[in-house]
């Protein structure tokens, strides 16, 4: 089966069955041409990095060679978390960055994720420009351009330095707690970045599992509870204070408490916000599919929350519009503008551990103070998602409905949100309520309602 998803969110597919050398060259040429045409005076420089997937090295070599053929100096940051690549774009004052990572997709997938000169993912308009360039790309007129040079730099230490330089990061407080932390690196780049971060933060002992960077993931890549039974057992049996789980490119963060219980990734941004609002006033931005828990915590501090369409860049643009001090997504993403406008599991880790250390309570106890919601996350295969969404919106037009991104219906005690995926040929169906049963019933009502129209 050939699988290739070309969208403004990036170019994603199964390597060798859709995502092949010609696709990589075409989009690298298109992105390089896009960067050349930008009205800035930055050096002709692009940063390239990758996660631990087996196909990553060869994909990276193809991308780097193509960019060099356009005359760009390429800074190869190698095996690096996505947020580290984003930081490298800023450090290098580059015109953009390319990350070889398919995030939560299975290990046979890979993708080109594109960053602009501000280290943000391309806006829909910028993404559309690159796609149009790719469709018309044949033999670009660059034969007179000198071949660009390449440098190899490890920016993980600089990324960690930047986190420790944030004003509210206080390793001495963390060190006083003598924490033991289990890290599930899912055989990718989190294994390279998180243990040294924890060491610098003052964590007494780090126990790394699935730490060999082979790209052969020990469990499905998305950090969901059904994938983490063994990890939860390790945390509980080792008497650890905390378990940390990331996805293959380490921009999403999920937590396991000291009793070995999974803490919903929906709460990662909520914990970070609860921490920061104790120190600063300001608004928060998140997407339509994220838990109401953030609204409940915001109400405690009388702070506003703004909602965007799903997608990191949409959250970022909403953050910038309302000058938010923090943002995120319910998939475990934390966005702190102090560092950069992108999801960053490393800065999320610092904020969570610093918060627990300052409160002096275990995560299991602190979790009880947070709003109690359950989200049921489902997906169905769809050949024509737009038709499904249009029918659903028309059918339920009388309800409290939003069509900013797919269709979301708010009820008194919960909500449902259906939208087509930016990364897979599916329709996602999320439902939230106070209990698991209620959330699942809402989701099944939605699924049955869609099926009745087929």
Short mmCIF file of C-alpha atoms in Angstrom, two decimals:
data_model
loop_
_atom_site.label_atom_id
_atom_site.label_comp_id
_atom_site.label_asym_id
_atom_site.label_seq_id
_atom_site.Cartn_x
_atom_site.Cartn_y
_atom_site.Cartn_z
CA UNK A 1 0.00 0.00 0.00
CA UNK A 2 1.34 3.41 -1.02
CA UNK A 3 0.67 6.05 1.59
CA UNK A 4 1.56 9.72 1.22
CA UNK A 5 -0.20 12.62 2.91
CA UNK A 6 0.73 15.98 1.45
CA UNK A 7 -0.78 18.84 3.43
CA UNK A 8 0.01 22.25 4.84
CA UNK A 9 0.93 20.43 8.07
CA UNK A 10 3.81 18.62 6.38
CA UNK A 11 4.60 15.71 4.12
CA UNK A 12 4.07 12.34 5.76
CA UNK A 13 4.07 8.75 4.58
CA UNK A 14 5.45 5.23 4.84
CA UNK A 15 9.08 5.29 3.78
CA UNK A 16 9.51 3.33 0.56
CA UNK A 17 5.76 3.14 -0.03
CA UNK A 18 4.83 6.72 -0.85
CA UNK A 19 7.50 8.70 0.93
CA UNK A 20 10.47 8.03 -1.34
CA UNK A 21 13.62 9.79 -2.54
CA UNK A 22 11.84 11.70 -5.30
CA UNK A 23 9.27 13.07 -2.84
CA UNK A 24 12.01 14.09 -0.42
CA UNK A 25 13.95 15.86 -3.15
CA UNK A 26 10.88 17.60 -4.55
CA UNK A 27 9.77 19.00 -1.22
CA UNK A 28 13.30 19.87 -0.10
CA UNK A 29 13.73 21.85 -3.32
CA UNK A 30 10.35 23.50 -2.78
CA UNK A 31 11.12 24.43 0.83
CA UNK A 32 14.59 25.67 -0.11
CA UNK A 33 13.10 27.81 -2.87
CA UNK A 34 10.53 29.14 -0.40
CA UNK A 35 13.32 30.09 2.02
CA UNK A 36 15.31 31.78 -0.76
CA UNK A 37 12.32 33.97 -1.61
CA UNK A 38 11.65 35.16 1.94
CA UNK A 39 12.15 38.93 2.41
CA UNK A 40 14.77 38.72 5.11
CA UNK A 41 18.51 39.19 5.29
CA UNK A 42 19.32 36.06 7.27
CA UNK A 43 22.21 33.86 6.16
CA UNK A 44 21.53 31.18 3.55
CA UNK A 45 21.29 28.56 6.26
CA UNK A 46 18.81 25.79 7.10
CA UNK A 47 18.81 23.46 10.13
CA UNK A 48 18.04 19.76 9.65
CA UNK A 49 17.38 17.24 12.45
CA UNK A 50 15.67 13.90 12.90
CA UNK A 51 14.18 11.50 15.41
CA UNK A 52 15.33 7.91 15.90
CA UNK A 53 13.44 6.19 13.06
CA UNK A 54 15.38 3.66 11.02
CA UNK A 55 14.71 5.61 7.81
CA UNK A 56 15.83 8.87 9.38
CA UNK A 57 19.49 8.78 8.41
CA UNK A 58 18.99 8.16 4.70
CA UNK A 59 16.09 10.64 4.52
CA UNK A 60 18.24 13.23 6.23
CA UNK A 61 21.11 12.66 3.82
CA UNK A 62 18.80 13.19 0.83
CA UNK A 63 17.34 16.37 2.31
CA UNK A 64 20.73 17.80 3.25
CA UNK A 65 22.25 17.11 -0.17
CA UNK A 66 19.27 18.72 -1.91
CA UNK A 67 19.46 21.86 0.21
CA UNK A 68 23.20 22.12 -0.32
CA UNK A 69 22.63 21.90 -4.08
CA UNK A 70 20.60 25.13 -3.76
CA UNK A 71 23.55 26.85 -2.10
CA UNK A 72 22.36 26.61 1.50
CA UNK A 73 24.71 25.99 4.38
CA UNK A 74 23.08 23.12 6.26
CA UNK A 75 23.45 22.75 10.01
CA UNK A 76 22.90 19.06 10.73
CA UNK A 77 21.81 18.66 14.34
CA UNK A 78 21.35 14.92 13.84
CA UNK A 79 19.34 12.93 16.37
CA UNK A 80 17.45 15.66 18.21
CA UNK A 81 14.01 16.32 19.69
CA UNK A 82 11.76 18.47 17.53
CA UNK A 83 11.93 21.35 20.04
CA UNK A 84 15.73 21.17 19.96
CA UNK A 85 15.68 21.59 16.18
CA UNK A 86 13.37 24.57 16.66
CA UNK A 87 15.78 26.11 19.16
CA UNK A 88 18.67 25.49 16.76
CA UNK A 89 16.91 27.57 14.09
CA UNK A 90 16.94 30.48 16.55
CA UNK A 91 20.49 29.84 17.72
CA UNK A 92 21.76 29.73 14.13
CA UNK A 93 19.60 32.62 12.84
CA UNK A 94 18.66 30.25 10.04
CA UNK A 95 16.04 30.81 7.36
CA UNK A 96 14.20 27.69 8.44
CA UNK A 97 14.41 24.11 9.57
CA UNK A 98 13.39 20.62 8.48
CA UNK A 99 12.61 17.88 10.98
CA UNK A 100 12.53 14.26 9.82
CA UNK A 101 9.89 12.82 12.15
CA UNK A 102 6.42 11.33 11.85
CA UNK A 103 5.71 12.09 15.53
CA UNK A 104 3.24 9.54 16.90
CA UNK A 105 2.90 7.52 13.68
CA UNK A 106 4.24 3.93 13.61
CA UNK A 107 7.95 3.37 13.06
CA UNK A 108 7.71 2.68 9.31
CA UNK A 109 6.39 6.22 8.76
CA UNK A 110 8.45 9.36 8.37
CA UNK A 111 7.75 12.97 7.51
CA UNK A 112 9.13 16.36 6.63
CA UNK A 113 8.06 18.91 9.25
CA UNK A 114 8.89 22.45 8.15
CA UNK A 115 9.87 25.43 10.31
CA UNK A 116 10.16 29.07 9.26
CA UNK A 117 12.84 31.55 10.36
CA UNK A 118 11.07 32.19 13.69
CA UNK A 119 11.25 28.42 14.41
CA UNK A 120 7.47 28.10 14.13
CA UNK A 121 5.75 25.53 11.93
CA UNK A 122 4.67 27.04 8.65
CA UNK A 123 1.38 28.90 8.64
CA UNK A 124 -1.37 27.52 6.38
CA UNK A 125 -0.49 30.18 3.82
CA UNK A 126 3.22 29.36 3.93
CA UNK A 127 2.48 25.64 3.78
CA UNK A 128 0.27 26.15 0.74
CA UNK A 129 3.07 28.07 -0.98
CA UNK A 130 5.51 25.21 -0.43
CA UNK A 131 2.98 22.69 -1.72
CA UNK A 132 2.41 24.74 -4.87
CA UNK A 133 6.17 25.06 -5.41
CA UNK A 134 6.52 21.29 -4.99
CA UNK A 135 3.87 20.58 -7.62
CA UNK A 136 5.63 22.75 -10.21
CA UNK A 137 9.15 21.76 -9.21
CA UNK A 138 11.10 20.08 -12.01
CA UNK A 139 14.61 21.39 -12.59
CA UNK A 140 15.02 24.67 -10.69
CA UNK A 141 17.43 27.22 -12.09
CA UNK A 142 20.17 26.97 -9.48
CA UNK A 143 23.04 25.70 -11.64
CA UNK A 144 25.19 28.76 -10.88
CA UNK A 145 24.76 28.53 -7.12
CA UNK A 146 27.84 27.22 -5.29
CA UNK A 147 27.35 24.03 -3.31
CA UNK A 148 26.55 24.87 0.28
CA UNK A 149 28.63 23.65 3.17
CA UNK A 150 27.50 21.45 6.04
CA UNK A 151 28.22 21.61 9.74
CA UNK A 152 27.29 19.06 12.39
CA UNK A 153 26.30 20.48 15.78
CA UNK A 154 24.73 18.94 18.90
CA UNK A 155 22.29 21.52 20.23
CA UNK A 156 20.76 19.41 23.01
CA UNK A 157 23.12 20.90 25.65
CA UNK A 158 22.27 24.44 24.50
CA UNK A 159 18.56 23.63 24.64
CA UNK A 160 18.98 22.39 28.22
CA UNK A 161 21.02 25.49 29.12
CA UNK A 162 18.19 27.70 27.86
CA UNK A 163 15.67 25.86 30.03
CA UNK A 164 17.82 26.22 33.13
CA UNK A 165 18.23 29.94 32.40
CA UNK A 166 14.46 30.55 32.65
CA UNK A 167 13.87 32.75 35.67
CA UNK A 168 11.55 30.37 37.52
CA UNK A 169 13.73 27.26 37.07
CA UNK A 170 15.33 26.51 40.46
CA UNK A 171 17.31 23.24 40.51
CA UNK A 172 18.19 23.68 44.19
CA UNK A 173 14.53 23.23 45.15
CA UNK A 174 14.25 20.13 42.97
CA UNK A 175 17.52 18.73 44.34
CA UNK A 176 16.23 19.03 47.89
CA UNK A 177 13.47 16.50 47.08
CA UNK A 178 15.85 13.65 46.13
CA UNK A 179 13.61 12.60 43.26
CA UNK A 180 13.83 9.31 41.43
CA UNK A 181 12.35 9.48 37.94
CA UNK A 182 11.64 6.76 35.36
CA UNK A 183 11.96 7.86 31.72
CA UNK A 184 10.47 5.90 28.81
CA UNK A 185 12.49 7.06 25.80
CA UNK A 186 10.58 4.87 23.30
CA UNK A 187 13.87 4.05 21.54
CA UNK A 188 14.19 7.54 20.13
CA UNK A 189 15.62 10.98 20.81
CA UNK A 190 13.99 11.58 24.19
CA UNK A 191 16.52 9.06 25.49
CA UNK A 192 19.33 11.43 24.50
CA UNK A 193 17.87 14.63 25.90
CA UNK A 194 15.78 13.87 28.99
CA UNK A 195 18.33 12.11 31.26
CA UNK A 196 20.88 14.97 30.97
CA UNK A 197 18.07 17.48 31.52
CA UNK A 198 16.99 15.70 34.70
CA UNK A 199 20.57 15.56 35.91
CA UNK A 200 20.98 19.31 35.42
CA UNK A 201 17.66 19.92 37.18
CA UNK A 202 18.89 18.13 40.29
CA UNK A 203 17.02 14.83 40.02
CA UNK A 204 18.84 12.32 42.23
CA UNK A 205 18.30 9.20 40.11
CA UNK A 206 17.05 8.62 36.57
CA UNK A 207 16.00 5.15 35.45
CA UNK A 208 15.86 5.02 31.64
CA UNK A 209 13.84 2.31 29.90
CA UNK A 210 13.49 1.76 26.14
CA UNK A 211 16.55 3.94 25.94
CA UNK A 212 18.49 2.46 23.04
CA UNK A 213 17.95 4.69 20.00
CA UNK A 214 17.12 1.97 17.48
CA UNK A 215 13.94 3.40 15.97
CA UNK A 216 12.27 0.06 16.74
CA UNK A 217 9.68 1.28 19.20
CA UNK A 218 9.11 -0.92 22.25
CA UNK A 219 5.40 -0.06 22.17
CA UNK A 220 3.08 2.01 19.95
CA UNK A 221 4.46 5.51 19.64
CA UNK A 222 1.55 7.54 20.97
CA UNK A 223 1.91 8.00 24.76
CA UNK A 224 -1.53 6.66 25.66
CA UNK A 225 -2.31 4.48 28.73
CA UNK A 226 -3.13 1.37 26.70
CA UNK A 227 0.44 1.47 25.34
CA UNK A 228 2.20 1.99 28.67
CA UNK A 229 1.28 -0.93 30.93
CA UNK A 230 4.89 -2.11 31.29
CA UNK A 231 6.14 1.43 31.89
CA UNK A 232 3.54 1.98 34.62
CA UNK A 233 4.60 -1.27 36.26
CA UNK A 234 8.25 -0.16 36.28
CA UNK A 235 7.35 3.16 37.91
CA UNK A 236 5.22 1.51 40.58
CA UNK A 237 7.64 -1.33 41.32
CA UNK A 238 10.75 0.86 41.47
CA UNK A 239 9.29 3.26 44.05
CA UNK A 240 9.90 6.17 41.68
CA UNK A 241 8.48 9.61 42.35
CA UNK A 242 7.48 10.18 38.75
CA UNK A 243 7.33 8.54 35.34
CA UNK A 244 7.97 10.51 32.15
CA UNK A 245 6.86 9.34 28.72
CA UNK A 246 7.39 11.15 25.43
CA UNK A 247 6.63 10.47 21.80
CA UNK A 248 9.43 9.69 19.29
CA UNK A 249 10.33 13.34 18.65
CA UNK A 250 9.85 14.46 22.27
CA UNK A 251 7.41 17.30 21.83
CA UNK A 252 4.58 15.54 23.72
CA UNK A 253 4.73 14.72 27.42
CA UNK A 254 2.68 12.23 29.42
CA UNK A 255 3.11 11.50 33.12
CA UNK A 256 2.87 8.50 35.44
CA UNK A 257 2.42 9.20 39.14
CA UNK A 258 4.35 7.74 42.05
CA UNK A 259 1.80 4.92 42.43
CA UNK A 260 2.28 3.82 38.84
CA UNK A 261 -0.98 5.35 37.61
CA UNK A 262 -1.19 7.09 34.24
CA UNK A 263 -1.93 10.81 34.45
CA UNK A 264 -3.84 11.87 31.36
CA UNK A 265 -1.72 13.71 28.82
CA UNK A 266 -4.64 16.16 28.77
CA UNK A 267 -3.41 17.34 32.18
CA UNK A 268 0.17 18.10 31.16
CA UNK A 269 -0.68 21.62 29.97
CA UNK A 270 -3.03 22.08 32.94
CA UNK A 271 -0.25 21.31 35.44
CA UNK A 272 2.12 23.66 33.61
CA UNK A 273 -0.50 26.42 33.66
CA UNK A 274 -1.27 25.90 37.35
CA UNK A 275 2.46 26.26 38.01
CA UNK A 276 2.94 29.41 35.91
CA UNK A 277 -0.22 31.21 37.07
CA UNK A 278 1.16 31.10 40.61
CA UNK A 279 3.99 33.29 39.32
CA UNK A 280 2.51 35.38 36.50
CA UNK A 281 -0.81 36.71 35.26
CA UNK A 282 -1.77 36.22 31.64
CA UNK A 283 -3.93 34.37 29.19
CA UNK A 284 -3.66 30.79 27.94
CA UNK A 285 -4.36 29.34 24.48
CA UNK A 286 -5.23 25.79 23.54
CA UNK A 287 -7.20 23.93 20.88
CA UNK A 288 -10.83 22.91 20.62
CA UNK A 289 -10.08 19.25 21.38
CA UNK A 290 -8.38 19.92 24.70
CA UNK A 291 -9.98 19.21 28.07
CA UNK A 292 -12.22 21.63 29.97
CA UNK A 293 -9.85 21.09 32.90
CA UNK A 294 -7.77 24.06 31.68
CA UNK A 295 -10.83 26.32 31.84
CA UNK A 296 -11.60 25.17 35.39
CA UNK A 297 -8.06 25.86 36.59
CA UNK A 298 -7.99 29.20 34.76
CA UNK A 299 -11.16 30.19 36.63
CA UNK A 300 -9.32 29.73 39.95
CA UNK A 301 -6.88 32.44 38.87
CA UNK A 302 -9.47 34.48 36.95
CA UNK A 303 -7.45 34.11 33.77
CA UNK A 304 -8.82 33.83 30.22
CA UNK A 305 -8.47 30.79 27.95
CA UNK A 306 -8.69 31.12 24.17
CA UNK A 307 -9.44 28.23 21.81
CA UNK A 308 -8.05 27.64 18.33
CA UNK A 309 -8.40 25.06 15.59
CA UNK A 310 -6.37 21.90 16.22
CA UNK A 311 -2.76 22.15 15.10
CA UNK A 312 0.27 23.58 16.82
CA UNK A 313 0.62 26.60 14.54
CA UNK A 314 -3.05 27.49 15.13
CA UNK A 315 -2.47 27.48 18.88
CA UNK A 316 0.69 29.56 18.40
CA UNK A 317 -1.12 32.18 16.32
CA UNK A 318 -3.85 32.42 18.97
CA UNK A 319 -1.19 32.79 21.67
CA UNK A 320 0.39 35.63 19.74
CA UNK A 321 -2.97 37.26 19.05
CA UNK A 322 -3.85 37.38 22.76
CA UNK A 323 -0.30 37.70 24.11
CA UNK A 324 -0.66 34.43 26.05
CA UNK A 325 2.00 33.61 28.62
CA UNK A 326 1.55 29.89 27.95
CA UNK A 327 -0.20 27.58 25.55
CA UNK A 328 -0.50 23.97 24.67
CA UNK A 329 -2.51 21.07 23.36
CA UNK A 330 -4.24 18.24 25.17
CA UNK A 331 -1.93 15.71 23.54
CA UNK A 332 0.75 16.56 26.10
CA UNK A 333 2.11 19.65 24.37
CA UNK A 334 3.39 22.63 26.37
CA UNK A 335 4.33 25.89 24.59
CA UNK A 336 6.30 28.45 26.60
CA UNK A 337 7.09 31.67 24.67
CA UNK A 338 9.99 32.38 27.04
CA UNK A 339 11.80 29.65 25.12
CA UNK A 340 10.17 29.36 21.69
CA UNK A 341 6.75 29.07 20.08
CA UNK A 342 6.57 25.30 19.83
CA UNK A 343 5.57 22.24 21.84
CA UNK A 344 8.44 21.26 24.06
CA UNK A 345 8.40 18.19 26.32
CA UNK A 346 11.70 19.23 27.91
CA UNK A 347 10.42 22.55 29.20
CA UNK A 348 7.20 20.77 30.22
CA UNK A 349 9.26 18.34 32.31
CA UNK A 350 11.01 21.20 34.06
CA UNK A 351 7.74 22.96 34.87
CA UNK A 352 6.06 19.80 36.21
CA UNK A 353 8.98 18.77 38.42
CA UNK A 354 9.55 22.33 39.66
CA UNK A 355 5.84 22.58 40.52
CA UNK A 356 5.81 19.32 42.48
CA UNK A 357 9.01 20.28 44.29
CA UNK A 358 7.63 23.68 45.31
CA UNK A 359 4.36 22.14 46.52
CA UNK A 360 6.22 19.34 48.30
CA UNK A 361 3.57 16.77 47.44
CA UNK A 362 3.64 13.58 45.33
CA UNK A 363 1.97 13.65 41.92
CA UNK A 364 -0.69 11.16 43.07
CA UNK A 365 -1.84 13.59 45.77
CA UNK A 366 -1.59 16.70 43.61
CA UNK A 367 -3.60 14.99 40.87
CA UNK A 368 -6.60 14.86 43.21
CA UNK A 369 -6.68 18.66 43.35
CA UNK A 370 -7.15 18.96 39.58
CA UNK A 371 -10.50 18.84 37.73
CA UNK A 372 -11.73 15.33 37.04
CA UNK A 373 -12.65 14.71 33.41
CA UNK A 374 -12.32 11.75 31.05
CA UNK A 375 -11.78 12.04 27.30
CA UNK A 376 -12.65 9.22 24.93
CA UNK A 377 -10.46 9.44 21.82
CA UNK A 378 -11.67 7.53 18.79
CA UNK A 379 -11.10 7.49 15.05
CA UNK A 380 -12.80 6.07 12.00
CA UNK A 381 -11.47 5.56 8.49
CA UNK A 382 -13.13 7.91 6.01
CA UNK A 383 -12.78 8.27 2.26
CA UNK A 384 -14.55 11.65 2.25
CA UNK A 385 -14.28 13.33 5.68
CA UNK A 386 -15.64 16.67 4.39
CA UNK A 387 -18.99 15.10 3.49
CA UNK A 388 -19.25 13.51 6.94
CA UNK A 389 -18.53 16.80 8.68
CA UNK A 390 -20.94 18.80 6.53
CA UNK A 391 -23.81 16.36 7.14
CA UNK A 392 -23.13 16.28 10.88
CA UNK A 393 -23.06 20.09 11.13
CA UNK A 394 -26.34 20.48 9.24
CA UNK A 395 -28.05 17.76 11.28
CA UNK A 396 -27.09 19.37 14.62
CA UNK A 397 -27.22 23.05 13.70
CA UNK A 398 -29.64 23.79 16.55
CA UNK A 399 -27.13 22.71 19.22
CA UNK A 400 -24.28 24.76 20.79
CA UNK A 401 -22.03 24.15 17.82
CA UNK A 402 -18.67 25.39 16.53
CA UNK A 403 -17.35 24.82 13.00
CA UNK A 404 -13.99 26.54 13.45
CA UNK A 405 -12.36 23.14 13.01
CA UNK A 406 -14.61 20.27 12.01
CA UNK A 407 -17.67 20.22 14.25
CA UNK A 408 -17.71 20.63 18.03
CA UNK A 409 -20.87 20.40 20.12
CA UNK A 410 -20.82 21.63 23.72
CA UNK A 411 -23.21 20.15 26.24
CA UNK A 412 -23.71 21.12 29.88
CA UNK A 413 -21.66 18.19 31.21
CA UNK A 414 -19.40 17.43 28.24
CA UNK A 415 -18.63 17.89 24.56
CA UNK A 416 -17.90 16.03 21.33
CA UNK A 417 -15.53 17.15 18.60
CA UNK A 418 -15.20 15.51 15.19
CA UNK A 419 -12.61 16.61 12.67
CA UNK A 420 -10.50 15.20 9.88
CA UNK A 421 -6.91 14.42 10.78
CA UNK A 422 -4.07 16.51 9.38
CA UNK A 423 -1.74 13.51 9.47
CA UNK A 424 -3.79 10.38 8.69
CA UNK A 425 -6.72 9.43 6.36
CA UNK A 426 -9.16 9.32 9.27
CA UNK A 427 -11.81 11.28 11.14
CA UNK A 428 -11.03 11.83 14.81
CA UNK A 429 -13.89 11.74 17.30
CA UNK A 430 -13.16 13.10 20.77
CA UNK A 431 -15.69 13.24 23.59
CA UNK A 432 -15.26 14.50 27.16
CA UNK A 433 -17.40 14.06 30.26
CA UNK A 434 -17.07 13.63 34.01
CA UNK A 435 -16.85 9.83 33.85
CA UNK A 436 -15.41 7.28 31.44
CA UNK A 437 -18.84 5.77 30.80
CA UNK A 438 -20.38 9.14 29.96
CA UNK A 439 -17.51 10.07 27.65
CA UNK A 440 -17.69 6.74 25.83
CA UNK A 441 -21.45 7.04 25.49
CA UNK A 442 -21.06 10.49 23.95
CA UNK A 443 -18.44 9.17 21.53
CA UNK A 444 -20.57 6.17 20.56
CA UNK A 445 -23.59 8.44 20.03
CA UNK A 446 -21.46 10.47 17.63
CA UNK A 447 -20.09 7.42 15.80
CA UNK A 448 -23.57 5.88 15.46
CA UNK A 449 -24.98 9.17 14.26
CA UNK A 450 -22.34 9.37 11.52
CA UNK A 451 -22.87 5.74 10.53
CA UNK A 452 -26.61 6.26 10.17
CA UNK A 453 -25.96 8.72 7.33
CA UNK A 454 -23.63 6.45 5.36
#
